[in-house]
Amino acid sequence: APSSPVGAIRPVAAFQAGASAQSRGAALRKRAVEYAKTGDFTSARAVFEQARQQIPRDCDLLVDYGYALYLAGDYPYAEKMLRLSLQY
């Protein structure tokens, strides 16, 4: 009998479930940067916030987030993220 498509998906789902917060955060950071590069700062901000939940003390994440906020014109929150990045 042919294998179930669900069976083929399980290893991927298991990998995603077992992924570390660091790897999930890094993937989210990458996606947020791509949104920012296209000028979609609303989506970028939402994904950066998701990434911060995974890796709240990641200096590179905070710098990228701060720069995206700066580009979006949210200078007070950009300053907050950039100052926070200096702690890590």
Short mmCIF file of C-alpha atoms in Angstrom, two decimals:
data_model
loop_
_atom_site.label_atom_id
_atom_site.label_comp_id
_atom_site.label_asym_id
_atom_site.label_seq_id
_atom_site.Cartn_x
_atom_site.Cartn_y
_atom_site.Cartn_z
CA ALA A 1 0.00 0.00 0.00
CA PRO A 2 1.29 3.49 -0.77
CA SER A 3 2.41 5.49 2.22
CA SER A 4 0.11 8.12 3.55
CA PRO A 5 1.00 11.73 2.72
CA VAL A 6 0.50 12.48 6.40
CA GLY A 7 3.29 10.04 7.22
CA ALA A 8 5.58 11.93 4.89
CA ILE A 9 4.79 15.19 6.64
CA ARG A 10 5.41 13.95 10.18
CA PRO A 11 9.22 14.24 10.12
CA VAL A 12 8.96 17.88 9.02
CA ALA A 13 6.41 18.65 11.72
CA ALA A 14 8.58 16.86 14.28
CA PHE A 15 11.58 18.91 13.20
CA GLN A 16 9.63 22.14 13.48
CA ALA A 17 8.27 21.19 16.89
CA GLY A 18 11.77 20.29 18.04
CA ALA A 19 13.42 23.39 16.63
CA SER A 20 15.14 25.52 19.21
CA ALA A 21 13.92 28.97 20.12
CA GLN A 22 17.17 30.27 18.64
CA SER A 23 16.55 28.67 15.24
CA ARG A 24 12.88 29.73 15.19
CA GLY A 25 13.87 33.27 16.14
CA ALA A 26 16.57 33.37 13.47
CA ALA A 27 14.10 32.22 10.82
CA LEU A 28 11.58 34.85 11.93
CA ARG A 29 14.28 37.54 11.93
CA LYS A 30 15.20 36.64 8.36
CA ARG A 31 11.55 36.86 7.28
CA ALA A 32 11.10 40.22 9.04
CA VAL A 33 14.19 41.64 7.33
CA GLU A 34 12.78 40.56 3.96
CA TYR A 35 9.51 42.36 4.72
CA ALA A 36 11.44 45.48 5.71
CA LYS A 37 13.50 45.35 2.51
CA THR A 38 10.28 45.47 0.49
CA GLY A 39 8.92 48.37 2.54
CA ASP A 40 6.22 46.28 4.25
CA PHE A 41 6.97 47.64 7.71
CA THR A 42 3.64 46.53 9.18
CA SER A 43 4.43 42.88 8.45
CA ALA A 44 8.08 43.36 9.40
CA ARG A 45 7.12 44.74 12.79
CA ALA A 46 4.71 41.88 13.49
CA VAL A 47 7.33 39.26 12.60
CA PHE A 48 10.09 41.07 14.51
CA GLU A 49 7.84 40.96 17.59
CA GLN A 50 7.38 37.20 17.11
CA ALA A 51 11.13 36.82 16.82
CA ARG A 52 11.65 38.82 20.03
CA GLN A 53 9.45 36.31 21.84
CA GLN A 54 11.85 33.56 20.77
CA ILE A 55 15.17 35.39 21.17
CA PRO A 56 14.58 38.53 23.26
CA ARG A 57 18.28 39.13 23.99
CA ASP A 58 19.63 38.75 20.46
CA CYS A 59 21.69 41.84 19.62
CA ASP A 60 21.48 41.35 15.84
CA LEU A 61 17.71 40.98 15.99
CA LEU A 62 17.35 44.16 18.03
CA VAL A 63 19.63 46.12 15.69
CA ASP A 64 17.73 44.92 12.60
CA TYR A 65 14.42 45.70 14.28
CA GLY A 66 15.62 49.14 15.32
CA TYR A 67 16.82 49.93 11.82
CA ALA A 68 13.52 48.77 10.29
CA LEU A 69 11.64 50.97 12.76
CA TYR A 70 13.89 53.89 11.85
CA LEU A 71 13.16 53.36 8.15
CA ALA A 72 9.44 53.19 8.96
CA GLY A 73 9.67 56.54 10.75
CA ASP A 74 8.99 55.22 14.27
CA TYR A 75 11.99 56.99 15.77
CA PRO A 76 11.13 56.63 19.48
CA TYR A 77 10.66 52.84 19.27
CA ALA A 78 13.67 52.55 16.95
CA GLU A 79 15.78 54.29 19.58
CA LYS A 80 14.38 51.96 22.25
CA MET A 81 15.34 48.83 20.27
CA LEU A 82 18.79 50.16 19.41
CA ARG A 83 19.49 51.13 23.01
CA LEU A 84 18.29 47.72 24.14
CA SER A 85 20.68 46.07 21.67
CA LEU A 86 23.59 47.73 23.47
CA GLN A 87 22.83 45.64 26.55
CA TYR A 88 23.58 42.40 24.71
#
